[in-house]
XYZ file of C-alpha atoms in Angstrom:
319
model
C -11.943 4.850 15.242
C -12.448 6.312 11.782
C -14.126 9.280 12.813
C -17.743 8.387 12.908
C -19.798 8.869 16.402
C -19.158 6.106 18.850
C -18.847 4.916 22.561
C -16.199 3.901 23.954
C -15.281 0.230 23.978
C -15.550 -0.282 27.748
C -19.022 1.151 27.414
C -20.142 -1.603 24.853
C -18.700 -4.615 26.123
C -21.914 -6.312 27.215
C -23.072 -5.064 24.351
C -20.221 -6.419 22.194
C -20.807 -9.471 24.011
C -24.416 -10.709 22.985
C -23.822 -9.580 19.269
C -21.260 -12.079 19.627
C -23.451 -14.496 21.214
C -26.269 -14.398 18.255
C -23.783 -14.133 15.567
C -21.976 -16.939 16.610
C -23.865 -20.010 14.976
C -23.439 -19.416 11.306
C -19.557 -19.833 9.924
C -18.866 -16.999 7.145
C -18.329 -18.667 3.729
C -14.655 -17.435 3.231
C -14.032 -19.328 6.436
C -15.470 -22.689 5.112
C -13.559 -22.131 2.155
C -10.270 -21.898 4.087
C -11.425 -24.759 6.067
C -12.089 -27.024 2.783
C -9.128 -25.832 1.017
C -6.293 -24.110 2.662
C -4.423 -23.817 -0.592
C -1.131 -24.311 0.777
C -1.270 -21.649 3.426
C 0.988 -23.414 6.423
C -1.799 -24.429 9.474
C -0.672 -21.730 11.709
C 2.164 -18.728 11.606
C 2.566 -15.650 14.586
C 4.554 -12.617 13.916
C 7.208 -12.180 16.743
C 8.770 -9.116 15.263
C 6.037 -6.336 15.221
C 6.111 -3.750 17.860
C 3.157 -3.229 19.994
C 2.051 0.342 21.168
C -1.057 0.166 23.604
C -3.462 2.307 22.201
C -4.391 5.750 24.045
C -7.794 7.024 23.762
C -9.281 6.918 20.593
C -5.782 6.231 19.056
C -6.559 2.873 17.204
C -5.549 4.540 14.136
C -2.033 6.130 14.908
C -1.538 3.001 17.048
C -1.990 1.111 14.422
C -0.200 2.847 11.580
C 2.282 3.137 13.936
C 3.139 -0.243 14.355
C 3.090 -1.207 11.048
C 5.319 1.332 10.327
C 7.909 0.514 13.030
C 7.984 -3.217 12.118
C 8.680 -2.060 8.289
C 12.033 -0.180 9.783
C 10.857 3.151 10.558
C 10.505 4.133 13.844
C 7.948 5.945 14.991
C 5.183 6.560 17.895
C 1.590 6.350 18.145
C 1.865 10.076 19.419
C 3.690 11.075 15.919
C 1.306 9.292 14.137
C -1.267 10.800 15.534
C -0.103 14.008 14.378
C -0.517 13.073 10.987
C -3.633 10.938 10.834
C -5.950 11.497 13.673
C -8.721 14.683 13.168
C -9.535 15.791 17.009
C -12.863 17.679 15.338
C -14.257 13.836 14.371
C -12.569 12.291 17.503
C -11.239 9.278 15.170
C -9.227 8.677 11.711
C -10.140 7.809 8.190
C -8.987 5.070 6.242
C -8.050 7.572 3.557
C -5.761 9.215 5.953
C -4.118 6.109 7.120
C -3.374 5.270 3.562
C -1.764 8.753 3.210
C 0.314 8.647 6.493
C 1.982 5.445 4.913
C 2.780 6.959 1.857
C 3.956 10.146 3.374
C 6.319 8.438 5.324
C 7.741 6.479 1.940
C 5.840 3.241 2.590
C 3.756 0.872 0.066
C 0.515 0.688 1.298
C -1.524 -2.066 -1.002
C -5.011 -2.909 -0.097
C -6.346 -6.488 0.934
C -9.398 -7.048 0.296
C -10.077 -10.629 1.008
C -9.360 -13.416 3.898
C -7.078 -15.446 1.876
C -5.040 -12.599 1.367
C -4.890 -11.607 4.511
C -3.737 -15.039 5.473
C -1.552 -15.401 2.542
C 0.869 -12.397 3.855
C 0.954 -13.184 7.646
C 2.301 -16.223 6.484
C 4.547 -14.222 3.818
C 5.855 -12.450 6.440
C 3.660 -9.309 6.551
C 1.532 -7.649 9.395
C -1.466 -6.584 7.807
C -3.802 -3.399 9.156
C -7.432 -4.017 9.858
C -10.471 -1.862 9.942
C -13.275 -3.542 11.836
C -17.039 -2.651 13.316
C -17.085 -4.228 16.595
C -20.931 -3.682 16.624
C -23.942 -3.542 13.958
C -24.229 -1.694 10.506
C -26.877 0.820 12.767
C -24.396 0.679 15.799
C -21.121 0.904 14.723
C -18.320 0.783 16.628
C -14.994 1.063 14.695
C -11.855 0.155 15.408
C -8.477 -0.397 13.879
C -5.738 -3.123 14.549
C -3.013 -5.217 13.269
C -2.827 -8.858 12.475
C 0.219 -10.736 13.459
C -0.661 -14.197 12.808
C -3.384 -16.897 12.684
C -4.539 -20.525 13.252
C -6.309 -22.776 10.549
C -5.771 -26.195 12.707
C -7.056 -27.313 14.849
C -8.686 -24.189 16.007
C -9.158 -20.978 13.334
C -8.032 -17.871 14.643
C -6.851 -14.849 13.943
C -4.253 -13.311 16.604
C -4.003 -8.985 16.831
C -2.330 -6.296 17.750
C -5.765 -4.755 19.285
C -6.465 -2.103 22.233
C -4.097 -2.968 24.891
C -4.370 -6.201 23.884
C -0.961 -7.486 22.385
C -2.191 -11.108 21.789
C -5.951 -10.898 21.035
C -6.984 -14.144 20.089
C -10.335 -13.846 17.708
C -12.074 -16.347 16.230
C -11.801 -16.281 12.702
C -15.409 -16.051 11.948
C -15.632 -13.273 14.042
C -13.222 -11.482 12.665
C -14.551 -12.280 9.296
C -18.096 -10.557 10.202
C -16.543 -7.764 11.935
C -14.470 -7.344 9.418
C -17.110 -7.456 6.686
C -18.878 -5.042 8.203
C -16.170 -2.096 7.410
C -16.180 -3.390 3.992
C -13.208 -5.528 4.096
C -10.762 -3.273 4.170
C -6.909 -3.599 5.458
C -3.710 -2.591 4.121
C -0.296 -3.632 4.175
C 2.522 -1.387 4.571
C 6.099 -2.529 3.603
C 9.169 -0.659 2.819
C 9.572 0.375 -0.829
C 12.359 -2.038 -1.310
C 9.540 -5.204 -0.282
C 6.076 -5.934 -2.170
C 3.459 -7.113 -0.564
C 3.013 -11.329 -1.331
C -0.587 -10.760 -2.824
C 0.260 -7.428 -4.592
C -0.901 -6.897 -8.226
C 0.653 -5.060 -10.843
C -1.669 -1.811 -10.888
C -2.408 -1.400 -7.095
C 2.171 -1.980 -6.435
C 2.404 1.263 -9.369
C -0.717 2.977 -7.382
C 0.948 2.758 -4.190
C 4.597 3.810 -5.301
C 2.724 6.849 -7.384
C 1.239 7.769 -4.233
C 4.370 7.429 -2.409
C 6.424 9.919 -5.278
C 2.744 12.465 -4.959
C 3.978 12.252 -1.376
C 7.341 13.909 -2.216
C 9.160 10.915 -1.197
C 10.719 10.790 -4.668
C 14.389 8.726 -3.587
C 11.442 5.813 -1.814
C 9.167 6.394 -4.988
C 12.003 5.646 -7.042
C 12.848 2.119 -5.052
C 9.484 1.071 -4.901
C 9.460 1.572 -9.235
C 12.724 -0.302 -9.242
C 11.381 -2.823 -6.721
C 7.807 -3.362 -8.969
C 10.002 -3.767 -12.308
C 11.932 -6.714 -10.529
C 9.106 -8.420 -10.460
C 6.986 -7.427 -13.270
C 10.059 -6.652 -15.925
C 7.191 -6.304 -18.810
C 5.481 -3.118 -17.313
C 5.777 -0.380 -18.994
C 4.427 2.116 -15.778
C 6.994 0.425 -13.738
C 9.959 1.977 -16.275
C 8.686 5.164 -16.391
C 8.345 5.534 -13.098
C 11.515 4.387 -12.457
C 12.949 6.838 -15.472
C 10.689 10.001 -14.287
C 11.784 9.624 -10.223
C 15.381 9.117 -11.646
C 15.168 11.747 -13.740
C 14.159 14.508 -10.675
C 16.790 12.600 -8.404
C 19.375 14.128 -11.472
C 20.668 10.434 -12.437
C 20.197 11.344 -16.348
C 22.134 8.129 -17.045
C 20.013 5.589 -14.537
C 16.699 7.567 -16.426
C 18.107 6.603 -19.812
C 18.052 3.000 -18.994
C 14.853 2.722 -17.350
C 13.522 4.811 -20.230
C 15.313 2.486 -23.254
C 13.440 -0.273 -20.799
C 10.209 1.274 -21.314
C 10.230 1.451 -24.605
C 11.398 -2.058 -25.140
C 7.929 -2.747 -23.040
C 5.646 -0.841 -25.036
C 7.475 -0.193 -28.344
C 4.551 2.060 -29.884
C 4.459 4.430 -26.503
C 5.739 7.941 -27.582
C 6.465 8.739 -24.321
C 8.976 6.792 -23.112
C 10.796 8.188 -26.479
C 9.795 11.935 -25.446
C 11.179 11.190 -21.680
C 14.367 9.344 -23.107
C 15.241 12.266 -25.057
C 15.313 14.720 -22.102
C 17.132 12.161 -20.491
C 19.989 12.176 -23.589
C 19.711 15.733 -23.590
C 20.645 16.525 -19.804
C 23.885 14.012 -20.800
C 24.649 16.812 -23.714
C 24.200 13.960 -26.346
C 22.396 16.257 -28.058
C 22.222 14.243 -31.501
C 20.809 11.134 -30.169
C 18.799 13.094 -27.897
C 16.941 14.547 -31.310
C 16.410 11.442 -32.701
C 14.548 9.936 -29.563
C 12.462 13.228 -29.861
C 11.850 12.272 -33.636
C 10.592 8.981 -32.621
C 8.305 10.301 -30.019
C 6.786 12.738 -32.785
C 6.369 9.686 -35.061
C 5.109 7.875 -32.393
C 2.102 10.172 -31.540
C 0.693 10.704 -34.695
C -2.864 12.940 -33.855
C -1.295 13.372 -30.582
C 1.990 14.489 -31.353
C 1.881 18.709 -30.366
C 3.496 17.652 -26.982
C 6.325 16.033 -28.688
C 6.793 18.338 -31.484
C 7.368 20.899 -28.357
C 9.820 18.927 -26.841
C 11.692 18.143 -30.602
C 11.453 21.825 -31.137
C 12.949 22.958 -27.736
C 16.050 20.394 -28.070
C 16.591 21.215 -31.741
C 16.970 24.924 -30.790
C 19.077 24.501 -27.484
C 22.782 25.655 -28.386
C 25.387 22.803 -28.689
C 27.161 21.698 -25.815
């Protein structure tokens, strides 16, 4: 539950039932869509290796995060989990806090937004968390579970981690609505050394900033490395790596992410500024001035915070 009132789910099964019943005629367009054109997604894939913790009480969420976490190598319990995400005072947990207890525990958590994507990373490999209203927009009833694989042929289905359900079979339509109905959210959660299939470049550096905001600076600084091995050309990707390098006191491994920076954005005065800090812990003193020269060249009307940092290296005493 994310927090909002609700009953619980053995209250509003016969409910649950007839809004099945009447919005069970009319197929949701993304599931047409797959149906027309499955664009290479394989007919049907199932997850064998995520963990399943039957949910207590109101624990969809820490359930959930939970297992996603356990099947990315950490392990945890629904009970731990719960005392990070859930709030007892709204009997439930927010997305927002499900996205933090990922990145607390030095996970990428990437948002999927869509039902190709969804499908595209069960059958990539990756469990993906769901947020779902099992009722109406003026009767919600919310609920949180994991998606461990699905059919396209000859039936469409999506198969969950749900309740104490370890094999809820759903039809894909339904899920769809349900699904649309808490905004199409879900998240995947892999280990910082693993992107997500359908991850782009700015929501990968979101989630690894997140991760290093979390203090988990050692996973912040895999998940950088990890996001430049795929996208060499970005810029954010080197500094992160140089900056999480830098506070792990690897001057040397900072340097080179930092030189790789500024090979990706020659005209950025900061990768210059960090590089020189970087030279400067090394006691290369020399070089370490001319990076900070560069940076100061670099920033033109912008330059006072390199200017500080030439001005602080050019009067630190020689090593």
């Amino acid at each position: 539950m994310d927090g909002r009132p609700h009953r619980s789910l053995r209250a509003l099964v016969p409910l649950l039932l007839l809004l099945g019943l009447l919005a069970g005629c009319a197929t949701p367009q993304p599931v047409l869509e797959l149906r027309r054109d499955p664009g290479g997604l394989p007919p049907k894939t199932e997850l064998a290796n995520v963990p399943f913790f039957p949910q207590e009480d109101l624990w969809c969420g820490p359930a959930a995060i939970a297992m996603v976490l356990a099947w990315s190598g950490l392990p945890v319990t629904q009970e731990e989990m719960a005392a990070q995400v859930y709030t007892p005072g709204r009997q439930g947990t927010l997305q927002t806090d499900i996205l933090a207890g990922a990145r607390r525990n030095g996970r990428l958590a990437v948002e999927v937004r869509d039902l190709r994507a969804l499908l595209t990373e069960l059958a990539a490999g990756n469990p993906v968390l769901v947020f779902q209203n099992l009722g109406l927009a003026s009767i919600p009833q919310w609920h949180y579970a994991v998606a461990t694989g699905y059919e396209l042929d000859p039936a469409s289905n999506l198969i969950l981690h749900s309740g104490l359900d370890p094999r809820r079979v759903t039809p894909l339509g339904t899920f769809e609505r349900t699904w649309a109905r808490a905004d199409h959210w879900a998240l995947v959660v892999t280990g910082p050394d693993r992107l997500p299939a359908t991850a782009a470049l700015e929501p990968a550096l979101g989630a690894a900033l997140g991760i290093e905001r979390a203090g988990r600076v050692p996973d912040a600084a895999t998940a950088y490395e990890t996001i430049a091995a795929r996208w060499p050309e970005s810029f954010g990707a080197w500094m992160g790596l140089g900056n999480t390098r830098f506070a792990l006191k690897d001057p040397a491994a900072a340097e080179r992410a930092f030189r790789k920076a500024a090979e990706a954005d020659p005209t950025a005065p900061q990768a210059w500024n960090n590089l020189a800090y970087a030279l400067a812990e090394q006691g290369r003193r020399a070089e370490a001035i001319a990076a900070a020269e560069r940076a100061v060249a670099l920033g033109g009307a912008n330059a006072d915070p390199y200017r500080a940092t030439l001005q602080e290296l050019s009067q630190a005493p020689s090593s």
